[in-house]
Short mmCIF file of C-alpha atoms and ligand atoms in Angstrom, two decimals:
data_model
loop_
_atom_site.label_atom_id
_atom_site.label_comp_id
_atom_site.label_asym_id
_atom_site.label_seq_id
_atom_site.Cartn_x
_atom_site.Cartn_y
_atom_site.Cartn_z
CA MET A 1 -111.96 -74.79 -130.34
CA ASN A 2 -112.59 -76.30 -126.92
CA ILE A 3 -111.76 -79.83 -125.87
CA ALA A 4 -115.31 -81.15 -126.17
CA ASP A 5 -115.86 -79.67 -129.65
CA ARG A 6 -112.48 -80.90 -130.70
CA LEU A 7 -113.35 -84.42 -129.62
CA LEU A 8 -116.67 -84.33 -131.44
CA ASN A 9 -115.32 -82.79 -134.65
CA ALA A 10 -112.12 -84.74 -134.69
CA GLU A 11 -113.98 -87.98 -135.36
CA ARG A 12 -114.21 -86.93 -138.98
CA GLU A 13 -110.50 -86.26 -139.25
CA HIS A 14 -109.02 -89.15 -137.29
CA SER A 15 -109.45 -92.88 -137.50
CA THR A 16 -111.77 -94.47 -134.96
CA PHE A 17 -108.83 -96.65 -134.01
CA VAL A 18 -107.32 -93.67 -132.15
CA TYR A 19 -110.41 -93.52 -129.95
CA VAL A 20 -110.46 -97.26 -129.41
CA ILE A 21 -106.85 -97.16 -128.22
CA ALA A 22 -107.50 -94.18 -125.92
CA ALA A 23 -110.63 -95.77 -124.48
CA ILE A 24 -108.84 -99.04 -123.72
CA ALA A 25 -105.76 -97.27 -122.34
CA ALA A 26 -108.01 -95.14 -120.12
CA LEU A 27 -109.30 -98.36 -118.53
CA ASN A 28 -106.09 -98.06 -116.53
CA GLY A 29 -107.81 -95.09 -114.88
CA LEU A 30 -110.83 -97.27 -114.16
CA LEU A 31 -108.65 -99.69 -112.19
CA PHE A 32 -106.96 -96.81 -110.39
CA GLY A 33 -110.33 -95.30 -109.43
CA PHE A 34 -111.91 -98.63 -108.50
CA ASP A 35 -109.14 -99.45 -106.12
CA ILE A 36 -109.28 -96.04 -104.49
CA GLY A 37 -113.05 -96.13 -104.10
CA VAL A 38 -113.61 -99.72 -103.07
CA ILE A 39 -111.89 -99.51 -99.73
CA SER A 40 -114.36 -96.93 -98.44
CA GLY A 41 -117.30 -99.32 -98.25
CA ALA A 42 -115.17 -102.38 -97.56
CA LEU A 43 -113.72 -100.77 -94.41
CA LEU A 44 -117.10 -100.77 -92.69
CA TYR A 45 -117.20 -104.56 -92.90
CA ILE A 46 -113.49 -105.39 -92.65
CA ASP A 47 -113.77 -103.71 -89.29
CA GLN A 48 -116.32 -106.31 -88.23
CA THR A 49 -114.08 -109.22 -89.26
CA PHE A 50 -110.76 -108.03 -87.88
CA THR A 51 -111.64 -105.23 -85.38
CA LEU A 52 -109.51 -102.32 -86.57
CA SER A 53 -108.18 -99.36 -84.61
CA PRO A 54 -108.29 -96.00 -86.47
CA PHE A 55 -104.58 -96.40 -87.10
CA LEU A 56 -105.05 -99.90 -88.58
CA GLU A 57 -107.90 -98.61 -90.74
CA GLY A 58 -105.44 -96.04 -92.05
CA VAL A 59 -102.87 -98.77 -92.69
CA VAL A 60 -105.35 -100.92 -94.64
CA THR A 61 -106.40 -97.90 -96.70
CA SER A 62 -102.97 -96.49 -97.35
CA SER A 63 -101.03 -99.72 -97.95
CA VAL A 64 -102.20 -99.60 -101.54
CA LEU A 65 -100.56 -96.19 -101.82
CA VAL A 66 -97.15 -97.53 -100.77
CA GLY A 67 -97.40 -99.94 -103.69
CA ALA A 68 -98.62 -97.13 -105.92
CA MET A 69 -95.57 -95.01 -105.11
CA ILE A 70 -93.33 -97.92 -106.11
CA GLY A 71 -95.39 -98.49 -109.27
CA ALA A 72 -95.32 -94.79 -110.23
CA ALA A 73 -91.59 -94.49 -109.54
CA THR A 74 -90.70 -97.51 -111.66
CA GLY A 75 -93.55 -97.48 -114.21
CA GLY A 76 -91.84 -95.12 -116.66
CA LYS A 77 -88.62 -97.14 -116.76
CA LEU A 78 -90.49 -100.46 -117.02
CA ALA A 79 -92.61 -99.06 -119.83
CA ASP A 80 -89.46 -98.06 -121.69
CA ARG A 81 -87.89 -101.44 -121.21
CA PHE A 82 -90.77 -103.83 -121.87
CA GLY A 83 -93.13 -101.68 -123.89
CA ARG A 84 -96.40 -100.02 -122.93
CA ARG A 85 -98.57 -102.91 -124.04
CA ARG A 86 -96.73 -105.62 -122.17
CA LEU A 87 -96.53 -103.49 -119.04
CA THR A 88 -100.27 -102.82 -119.15
CA LEU A 89 -100.91 -106.56 -119.50
CA ALA A 90 -98.59 -107.28 -116.57
CA GLY A 91 -100.35 -104.57 -114.51
CA ALA A 92 -103.76 -106.09 -115.28
CA ALA A 93 -102.45 -109.53 -114.27
CA VAL A 94 -101.11 -108.21 -110.95
CA PHE A 95 -104.40 -106.46 -110.36
CA PHE A 96 -106.31 -109.66 -111.09
CA VAL A 97 -104.19 -111.79 -108.75
CA GLY A 98 -104.16 -109.04 -106.11
CA SER A 99 -107.98 -108.88 -106.11
CA PHE A 100 -108.22 -112.58 -105.32
CA GLY A 101 -105.40 -112.30 -102.77
CA MET A 102 -107.18 -109.51 -100.89
CA ALA A 103 -110.58 -111.21 -101.02
CA LEU A 104 -109.19 -114.44 -99.59
CA SER A 105 -106.96 -112.85 -96.93
CA PRO A 106 -107.20 -114.88 -93.72
CA THR A 107 -105.56 -112.19 -91.56
CA ILE A 108 -105.14 -108.45 -91.55
CA GLU A 109 -101.43 -108.85 -92.34
CA TRP A 110 -102.24 -110.74 -95.55
CA LEU A 111 -104.77 -108.12 -96.49
CA VAL A 112 -102.18 -105.36 -96.09
CA PHE A 113 -99.64 -107.41 -98.08
CA TRP A 114 -102.03 -107.91 -101.00
CA ARG A 115 -103.04 -104.24 -100.91
CA VAL A 116 -99.39 -103.29 -101.40
CA VAL A 117 -99.10 -105.76 -104.31
CA GLU A 118 -102.28 -104.39 -105.87
CA GLY A 119 -100.96 -100.89 -105.32
CA THR A 120 -97.96 -101.47 -107.59
CA ALA A 121 -100.42 -102.16 -110.40
CA VAL A 122 -102.35 -98.98 -109.51
CA GLY A 123 -99.14 -96.90 -109.65
CA VAL A 124 -98.18 -98.42 -112.97
CA ALA A 125 -101.70 -97.77 -114.28
CA SER A 126 -101.41 -94.10 -113.31
CA ILE A 127 -98.34 -93.78 -115.53
CA VAL A 128 -98.91 -96.13 -118.43
CA GLY A 129 -102.48 -95.10 -119.27
CA PRO A 130 -101.66 -91.44 -119.96
CA LEU A 131 -98.42 -92.49 -121.68
CA LEU A 132 -100.16 -94.77 -124.15
CA ILE A 133 -102.81 -92.14 -124.83
CA SER A 134 -100.36 -89.29 -125.37
CA GLU A 135 -98.15 -91.38 -127.64
CA THR A 136 -100.90 -92.51 -129.97
CA ALA A 137 -103.21 -89.47 -129.99
CA PRO A 138 -102.84 -86.89 -132.77
CA SER A 139 -101.57 -83.64 -131.23
CA ASP A 140 -104.79 -81.66 -131.77
CA ILE A 141 -106.82 -83.93 -129.51
CA ARG A 142 -104.09 -85.12 -127.18
CA GLY A 143 -105.23 -82.99 -124.24
CA ALA A 144 -108.83 -83.96 -124.75
CA LEU A 145 -108.06 -87.65 -124.86
CA GLY A 146 -105.79 -87.20 -121.85
CA PHE A 147 -108.84 -86.11 -119.86
CA LEU A 148 -110.35 -89.53 -120.47
CA GLN A 149 -108.05 -90.98 -117.84
CA GLN A 150 -109.41 -88.66 -115.10
CA LEU A 151 -112.96 -89.33 -116.27
CA MET A 152 -112.29 -93.05 -116.00
CA ILE A 153 -110.79 -92.58 -112.51
CA THR A 154 -114.02 -90.98 -111.35
CA ILE A 155 -116.09 -93.67 -113.10
CA GLY A 156 -113.92 -96.31 -111.40
CA ILE A 157 -114.60 -94.71 -108.01
CA LEU A 158 -118.34 -94.68 -108.76
CA LEU A 159 -118.25 -98.30 -109.92
CA ALA A 160 -116.58 -99.22 -106.64
CA TYR A 161 -119.27 -97.41 -104.65
CA VAL A 162 -122.01 -99.21 -106.56
CA VAL A 163 -120.26 -102.56 -106.05
CA ASN A 164 -119.96 -101.74 -102.34
CA TYR A 165 -123.68 -101.12 -102.25
CA ALA A 166 -124.50 -104.32 -104.18
CA PHE A 167 -122.45 -106.62 -101.95
CA ALA A 168 -123.14 -105.06 -98.54
CA PRO A 169 -123.46 -106.40 -95.90
CA GLU A 170 -123.02 -109.94 -97.23
CA PHE A 171 -123.67 -111.98 -100.33
CA LEU A 172 -124.17 -115.77 -100.58
CA GLY A 173 -123.24 -116.07 -96.93
CA ILE A 174 -119.83 -114.43 -97.39
CA THR A 175 -119.10 -111.05 -95.83
CA GLY A 176 -119.47 -108.21 -98.34
CA TRP A 177 -115.97 -106.80 -98.14
CA ARG A 178 -114.47 -109.96 -99.65
CA TRP A 179 -116.75 -109.65 -102.69
CA MET A 180 -116.04 -105.93 -102.98
CA LEU A 181 -112.30 -106.43 -103.10
CA TRP A 182 -112.60 -109.45 -105.40
CA PHE A 183 -114.65 -107.47 -107.93
CA GLY A 184 -111.49 -105.61 -109.03
CA ALA A 185 -110.66 -108.76 -111.00
CA VAL A 186 -113.52 -107.90 -113.38
CA PRO A 187 -112.21 -104.54 -114.73
CA ALA A 188 -108.71 -106.09 -114.68
CA THR A 189 -109.95 -108.81 -117.04
CA VAL A 190 -111.60 -106.26 -119.31
CA LEU A 191 -108.36 -104.24 -119.41
CA ALA A 192 -106.31 -107.36 -120.18
CA ILE A 193 -108.62 -108.47 -123.00
CA GLY A 194 -108.76 -104.96 -124.49
CA THR A 195 -105.00 -104.50 -124.27
CA TYR A 196 -104.37 -107.89 -125.86
CA PHE A 197 -105.85 -106.52 -129.07
CA LEU A 198 -103.95 -103.21 -128.88
CA PRO A 199 -100.81 -102.57 -130.88
CA GLU A 200 -97.62 -101.46 -129.16
CA SER A 201 -97.09 -97.68 -129.06
CA PRO A 202 -95.47 -96.62 -132.36
CA ARG A 203 -93.23 -94.30 -130.43
CA TRP A 204 -91.81 -97.16 -128.37
CA LEU A 205 -91.34 -99.27 -131.50
CA ILE A 206 -89.38 -96.44 -133.14
CA GLU A 207 -87.18 -96.01 -130.09
CA HIS A 208 -86.42 -99.72 -130.25
CA ASP A 209 -85.61 -99.53 -133.95
CA ARG A 210 -88.60 -101.62 -134.96
CA ILE A 211 -89.41 -99.21 -137.76
CA GLU A 212 -91.41 -101.53 -140.03
CA GLU A 213 -93.78 -102.47 -137.19
CA ALA A 214 -94.02 -98.80 -136.20
CA LYS A 215 -94.97 -97.90 -139.76
CA SER A 216 -97.73 -100.44 -139.93
CA VAL A 217 -99.17 -99.40 -136.54
CA LEU A 218 -98.95 -95.72 -137.37
CA SER A 219 -100.61 -96.19 -140.75
CA ARG A 220 -103.53 -97.87 -139.01
CA ILE A 221 -103.77 -95.14 -136.40
CA ARG A 222 -103.43 -92.25 -138.83
CA ASP A 223 -105.44 -93.92 -141.58
CA THR A 224 -102.77 -93.19 -144.22
CA ASP A 225 -99.56 -94.79 -145.50
CA ASP A 226 -97.86 -91.41 -145.52
CA VAL A 227 -96.24 -91.66 -142.09
CA ASP A 228 -92.52 -91.35 -142.84
CA ASP A 229 -92.34 -87.70 -141.74
CA GLU A 230 -93.95 -88.46 -138.41
CA ILE A 231 -91.55 -91.33 -137.85
CA ASP A 232 -88.59 -89.02 -138.59
CA ASN A 233 -89.99 -86.41 -136.19
CA VAL A 234 -90.42 -88.91 -133.39
CA ARG A 235 -86.86 -90.11 -133.94
CA GLU A 236 -85.49 -86.58 -133.72
CA VAL A 237 -87.51 -85.69 -130.65
CA SER A 238 -86.64 -88.89 -128.83
CA GLU A 239 -82.97 -88.19 -129.44
CA ILE A 240 -83.33 -84.79 -127.79
CA GLU A 241 -85.49 -86.18 -125.00
CA GLU A 242 -82.96 -88.76 -124.03
CA LYS A 243 -80.78 -86.03 -122.66
CA GLY A 244 -83.21 -85.16 -119.89
CA GLY A 245 -82.81 -86.81 -116.51
CA LEU A 246 -83.48 -86.18 -112.84
CA SER A 247 -80.59 -83.74 -112.47
CA ASP A 248 -81.97 -81.59 -115.32
CA LEU A 249 -85.05 -80.94 -113.21
CA LEU A 250 -82.98 -78.74 -110.95
CA GLU A 251 -81.73 -76.40 -113.66
CA PRO A 252 -82.66 -72.88 -112.54
CA TRP A 253 -85.00 -72.14 -115.45
CA VAL A 254 -86.91 -75.40 -114.93
CA ARG A 255 -87.26 -74.97 -111.19
CA PRO A 256 -90.41 -72.81 -111.28
CA ALA A 257 -92.19 -75.52 -113.30
CA LEU A 258 -90.94 -78.15 -110.89
CA VAL A 259 -92.28 -76.15 -107.94
CA ILE A 260 -95.65 -75.80 -109.67
CA GLY A 261 -95.86 -79.51 -110.60
CA VAL A 262 -94.79 -80.86 -107.23
CA GLY A 263 -96.75 -78.12 -105.42
CA LEU A 264 -99.98 -79.00 -107.24
CA ALA A 265 -99.34 -82.72 -106.71
CA VAL A 266 -99.16 -82.21 -102.96
CA ILE A 267 -101.99 -79.66 -102.93
CA GLN A 268 -104.32 -82.03 -104.78
CA GLN A 269 -103.94 -84.45 -101.89
CA VAL A 270 -103.66 -82.25 -98.81
CA SER A 271 -106.83 -80.49 -99.94
CA GLY A 272 -108.33 -83.67 -98.47
CA ILE A 273 -110.20 -85.12 -101.43
CA ASN A 274 -109.33 -88.68 -100.58
CA THR A 275 -110.45 -88.33 -96.99
CA VAL A 276 -113.90 -88.05 -98.53
CA ILE A 277 -113.30 -90.65 -101.26
CA TYR A 278 -112.00 -93.21 -98.74
CA TYR A 279 -113.87 -92.34 -95.60
CA ALA A 280 -117.22 -90.89 -96.71
CA PRO A 281 -119.18 -93.94 -95.54
CA THR A 282 -117.22 -94.06 -92.27
CA ILE A 283 -117.87 -90.36 -91.65
CA LEU A 284 -121.58 -90.67 -92.52
CA ASN A 285 -121.82 -93.79 -90.37
CA ASN A 286 -120.21 -91.95 -87.44
CA ILE A 287 -122.80 -89.19 -87.56
CA GLY A 288 -125.74 -91.52 -87.43
CA PHE A 289 -126.50 -92.86 -90.92
CA ASN A 290 -126.71 -96.67 -90.89
CA GLU A 291 -124.24 -98.68 -93.01
CA ILE A 292 -126.48 -98.93 -96.07
CA ALA A 293 -127.57 -95.27 -95.95
CA SER A 294 -123.91 -94.28 -95.63
CA ILE A 295 -123.01 -96.25 -98.74
CA VAL A 296 -125.97 -94.78 -100.68
CA GLY A 297 -124.89 -91.25 -99.66
CA THR A 298 -121.42 -92.11 -100.90
CA VAL A 299 -122.77 -93.24 -104.28
CA GLY A 300 -124.22 -89.70 -104.56
CA VAL A 301 -120.73 -88.30 -103.93
CA GLY A 302 -119.38 -90.58 -106.70
CA VAL A 303 -122.04 -89.48 -109.22
CA VAL A 304 -121.29 -85.80 -108.58
CA ASN A 305 -117.57 -86.47 -109.03
CA VAL A 306 -118.18 -88.00 -112.49
CA LEU A 307 -120.67 -85.35 -113.66
CA LEU A 308 -118.57 -82.38 -112.60
CA THR A 309 -115.50 -83.89 -114.26
CA VAL A 310 -117.51 -83.81 -117.50
CA VAL A 311 -118.34 -80.16 -116.79
CA ALA A 312 -114.62 -79.48 -116.33
CA ILE A 313 -113.91 -81.03 -119.72
CA LEU A 314 -116.46 -78.66 -121.26
CA LEU A 315 -115.04 -75.61 -119.47
CA VAL A 316 -111.30 -76.02 -119.39
CA ASP A 317 -110.60 -74.65 -122.85
CA ARG A 318 -113.27 -71.95 -122.58
CA VAL A 319 -112.52 -70.32 -119.25
CA GLY A 320 -108.95 -71.56 -118.75
CA ARG A 321 -107.10 -73.54 -116.11
CA ARG A 322 -106.51 -70.74 -113.58
CA PRO A 323 -110.14 -69.68 -113.13
CA LEU A 324 -111.20 -73.30 -112.65
CA LEU A 325 -108.47 -73.88 -110.08
CA LEU A 326 -109.20 -70.63 -108.24
CA VAL A 327 -112.98 -71.06 -108.14
CA GLY A 328 -112.53 -74.71 -107.22
CA THR A 329 -110.16 -74.18 -104.29
CA ALA A 330 -112.19 -71.21 -103.00
CA GLY A 331 -115.35 -73.35 -103.12
CA MET A 332 -113.61 -76.26 -101.42
CA THR A 333 -112.44 -73.95 -98.61
CA VAL A 334 -115.99 -72.72 -98.00
CA MET A 335 -117.48 -76.23 -98.14
CA LEU A 336 -114.94 -77.57 -95.66
CA GLY A 337 -115.70 -74.60 -93.41
CA ILE A 338 -119.40 -75.54 -93.41
CA LEU A 339 -118.61 -79.23 -92.98
CA GLY A 340 -116.51 -78.45 -89.89
CA LEU A 341 -119.20 -76.14 -88.55
CA GLY A 342 -121.75 -78.96 -88.76
CA PHE A 343 -119.65 -80.91 -86.28
CA VAL A 344 -118.66 -78.06 -83.99
CA LEU A 345 -122.01 -76.35 -83.33
CA PRO A 346 -123.99 -78.52 -80.89
CA GLY A 347 -127.26 -76.77 -81.77
CA LEU A 348 -127.05 -78.18 -85.29
CA SER A 349 -126.94 -81.80 -84.24
CA GLY A 350 -130.42 -82.56 -85.60
CA VAL A 351 -129.64 -81.45 -89.13
CA VAL A 352 -125.99 -82.26 -89.00
CA GLY A 353 -126.34 -85.37 -91.14
CA TYR A 354 -127.83 -83.46 -94.04
CA VAL A 355 -125.48 -80.48 -93.69
CA THR A 356 -122.57 -82.92 -93.70
CA LEU A 357 -123.79 -84.76 -96.76
CA ALA A 358 -124.61 -81.56 -98.68
CA SER A 359 -121.30 -79.87 -97.91
CA MET A 360 -119.42 -83.06 -98.69
CA ILE A 361 -121.10 -83.22 -102.10
CA GLY A 362 -120.44 -79.50 -102.70
CA TYR A 363 -116.81 -79.99 -101.78
CA VAL A 364 -116.39 -82.90 -104.21
CA ALA A 365 -118.13 -80.88 -106.94
CA PHE A 366 -115.64 -78.01 -106.56
CA TYR A 367 -112.77 -80.50 -106.55
CA ALA A 368 -114.01 -82.23 -109.69
CA ILE A 369 -114.05 -79.01 -111.72
CA SER A 370 -110.60 -77.99 -110.56
CA LEU A 371 -107.80 -79.86 -108.81
CA GLY A 372 -108.98 -83.29 -110.01
CA PRO A 373 -108.55 -83.01 -113.75
CA VAL A 374 -106.54 -79.79 -114.04
CA PHE A 375 -103.58 -81.06 -111.99
CA TRP A 376 -103.02 -84.01 -114.35
CA LEU A 377 -103.48 -81.74 -117.38
CA LEU A 378 -101.06 -79.08 -116.15
CA ILE A 379 -98.27 -81.51 -115.37
CA SER A 380 -98.46 -82.70 -118.96
CA GLU A 381 -98.21 -79.10 -120.21
CA ILE A 382 -95.78 -77.11 -118.11
CA TYR A 383 -92.56 -79.09 -118.46
CA PRO A 384 -90.01 -78.69 -121.23
CA LEU A 385 -90.21 -81.60 -123.66
CA ARG A 386 -86.78 -82.93 -122.83
CA ILE A 387 -87.66 -83.70 -119.22
CA ARG A 388 -91.42 -84.07 -119.49
CA GLY A 389 -91.51 -87.82 -118.77
CA THR A 390 -89.18 -87.64 -115.79
CA ALA A 391 -90.88 -84.57 -114.35
CA GLU A 392 -94.35 -86.10 -114.67
CA GLY A 393 -93.05 -89.20 -112.89
CA VAL A 394 -91.69 -87.07 -110.04
CA ALA A 395 -94.99 -85.19 -109.68
CA SER A 396 -96.86 -88.51 -109.67
CA VAL A 397 -94.68 -89.98 -106.93
CA PHE A 398 -95.24 -86.84 -104.81
CA ASN A 399 -98.96 -87.14 -105.48
CA TRP A 400 -99.08 -90.76 -104.27
CA GLY A 401 -96.78 -89.92 -101.34
CA ALA A 402 -99.03 -87.09 -100.16
CA ASN A 403 -102.08 -89.31 -100.72
CA PHE A 404 -100.40 -91.91 -98.45
CA LEU A 405 -99.71 -89.43 -95.66
CA VAL A 406 -103.25 -88.05 -95.71
CA ALA A 407 -104.83 -91.52 -95.72
CA LEU A 408 -102.66 -92.70 -92.85
CA THR A 409 -103.11 -89.68 -90.61
CA PHE A 410 -106.70 -88.64 -91.23
CA LEU A 411 -108.55 -91.03 -88.89
CA PRO A 412 -106.07 -90.58 -86.00
CA LEU A 413 -106.35 -86.82 -86.64
CA ILE A 414 -110.13 -86.98 -86.30
CA ASN A 415 -109.69 -88.97 -83.10
CA ARG A 416 -107.42 -86.32 -81.68
CA LEU A 417 -108.90 -83.06 -82.94
CA GLY A 418 -112.47 -84.13 -83.65
CA GLU A 419 -114.15 -83.92 -87.08
CA GLY A 420 -114.81 -80.18 -86.94
CA LEU A 421 -111.22 -79.07 -86.41
CA SER A 422 -109.88 -81.71 -88.78
CA PHE A 423 -112.04 -80.46 -91.64
CA TRP A 424 -111.09 -76.88 -90.82
CA LEU A 425 -107.46 -77.88 -91.03
CA LEU A 426 -108.07 -79.29 -94.51
CA GLY A 427 -109.97 -76.08 -95.32
CA GLY A 428 -106.85 -74.15 -94.25
CA PHE A 429 -104.83 -76.19 -96.75
CA CYS A 430 -107.34 -75.36 -99.49
CA LEU A 431 -106.98 -71.68 -98.67
CA LEU A 432 -103.20 -71.98 -98.94
CA ALA A 433 -103.71 -73.83 -102.23
CA PHE A 434 -105.76 -70.89 -103.50
CA VAL A 435 -102.94 -68.47 -102.62
CA PHE A 436 -100.29 -70.72 -104.20
CA ILE A 437 -102.29 -71.05 -107.42
CA TYR A 438 -102.99 -67.31 -107.54
CA ALA A 439 -99.31 -66.48 -107.10
CA ARG A 440 -97.60 -69.22 -109.09
CA VAL A 441 -99.67 -71.17 -111.58
CA PRO A 442 -99.62 -69.76 -115.12
CA GLU A 443 -102.51 -69.88 -117.57
CA THR A 444 -101.72 -72.38 -120.31
CA MET A 445 -105.00 -72.24 -122.22
CA GLY A 446 -104.48 -71.50 -125.89
CA ARG A 447 -100.70 -71.72 -125.65
CA SER A 448 -98.76 -74.36 -127.49
CA LEU A 449 -96.41 -76.49 -125.44
CA GLU A 450 -93.50 -74.76 -127.17
CA GLU A 451 -94.81 -71.31 -126.20
CA ILE A 452 -95.17 -72.44 -122.60
CA GLU A 453 -91.59 -73.66 -122.67
CA ALA A 454 -90.43 -70.36 -124.18
CA ASP A 455 -92.27 -68.46 -121.43
CA LEU A 456 -90.46 -70.50 -118.85
CA ARG A 457 -87.06 -69.67 -120.37
CA GLU A 458 -88.01 -66.00 -120.68
CA SER A 459 -89.12 -65.73 -117.07
CA ALA A 460 -85.78 -67.22 -116.01
CA ILE A 461 -84.00 -64.50 -117.96
CA VAL A 462 -86.23 -61.71 -116.62
CA GLY A 463 -84.89 -62.55 -113.19
CA SER A 464 -84.45 -65.84 -111.43
CA ASP A 465 -85.52 -64.42 -108.11
CA SER A 466 -88.21 -62.08 -109.39
CA GLU A 467 -91.57 -62.69 -107.78
CA GLU A 468 -93.40 -61.67 -110.91
CA ARG A 469 -97.01 -62.75 -111.31
CA PRO A 470 -97.19 -65.55 -113.85
CA GLU A 471 -99.71 -63.84 -116.16
CA SER A 472 -97.08 -61.29 -117.00
CA VAL A 473 -95.16 -63.90 -118.91
CA THR A 474 -98.01 -65.89 -120.28
CA ASN A 475 -100.28 -63.26 -121.77
CA ASP A 476 -100.94 -63.82 -125.42
C1 BGC B 501 -106.58 -88.00 -107.73
C2 BGC B 501 -106.99 -89.10 -106.82
C3 BGC B 501 -108.42 -88.89 -106.40
C4 BGC B 501 -109.32 -88.70 -107.60
C5 BGC B 501 -110.72 -88.34 -107.18
C6 BGC B 501 -107.51 -87.93 -108.90
O1 BGC B 501 -107.14 -86.91 -109.76
O2 BGC B 501 -105.24 -88.18 -108.17
O3 BGC B 501 -106.13 -89.15 -105.71
O4 BGC B 501 -108.89 -89.98 -105.67
O5 BGC B 501 -108.82 -87.68 -108.44
O6 BGC B 501 -111.55 -88.13 -108.28
#
């Protein structure tokens, strides 16, 4: 059964409480997406207040990512220490305060400072949302509910674009960018209120020997008092899991999975998606759209991102992960090729605006059915249980790190190479991504996590340096 059908049918089998928890936890994704998206429109006006060089624009954009790396690197440990619920509440509080801090920034230095602070909450949100979902969801709909986070990220980005539109160029006599950045306090409040009513993750309670509380939470989630077996299972598994640490990631048989996870993390970013998410209005503005038209065009990009993520949810368990990734990266390569061409061919200057917008939207559409959701799904599937948490954390930090580098270098790159060559460079990365996926990424559709782990062990035995195509070990 595919993810969408599973979600629809599962309602009968599982308590609605499971969905309530997942929906509230996924609001972490909304914050993540909002923060990523909001800077795009805000930049146009921040520039008018502080006069930014391309490098400074990159710093303002990417400072949030420095914080996010810190948040992602420490989020797992903090969640273990203080609990998922308390950490989410703390993250929402930081987000709330950070939104006011950014909006009131008197200088560019303060703005960058508050972006870093806000970023720590974004990094934490990227870890704790999926964690809370995966620990409370019944196994048969865990993947499906996990997709909610990516859907919420894209909805957060769209919300940010709409907010950018609503507050531009100014509102009540105050420049729009201050309102845009302040607005993050609204979803942060919703997340805090929702989380206040959430129970702690039963898994965390068990690990902290709070068995009676765990029982009562689990009975509510599972809609039955018969939860002793599950509690015993979680205890056993957590005992095994404790053995996994950073050094275990380098064991020879785990290395291929590590390469795939980190490789996809970097690929997702160097494919250039966030150059469009962050800079779409700036790019459209540069080629002749006025500020408002640029923001409206960007809202179109946001809508396509949400809709195609829904399409990915419908397809991922029908056609598989590999075909989506391959079609997606091939499509992205072509779209970036056309985008670059629009800038390079002088004869096209009259239609260049529309070609740019259309190829930008096409590019985001191909991303949204592939690298966007499938990367996060795969890193929750390909690692052995024992090291899954650590390995996902490592992939996340690489993802934020690559995001940071791209955000910081993209505008100076455009200044140096021009738009055309810069987009072709990103297209080159997408082509390499296609080759990497073709050669390395296994199909995990229809395989249980245990089977995937067994495949990994088997391929290590078949030959640690064999360059075998992954299907050969993953065929059913
Ligand atoms: C990525 C983000 C990106 C977003 C766009 C996410 O999966 O991690 O960096 O902005 O997709 O939809």
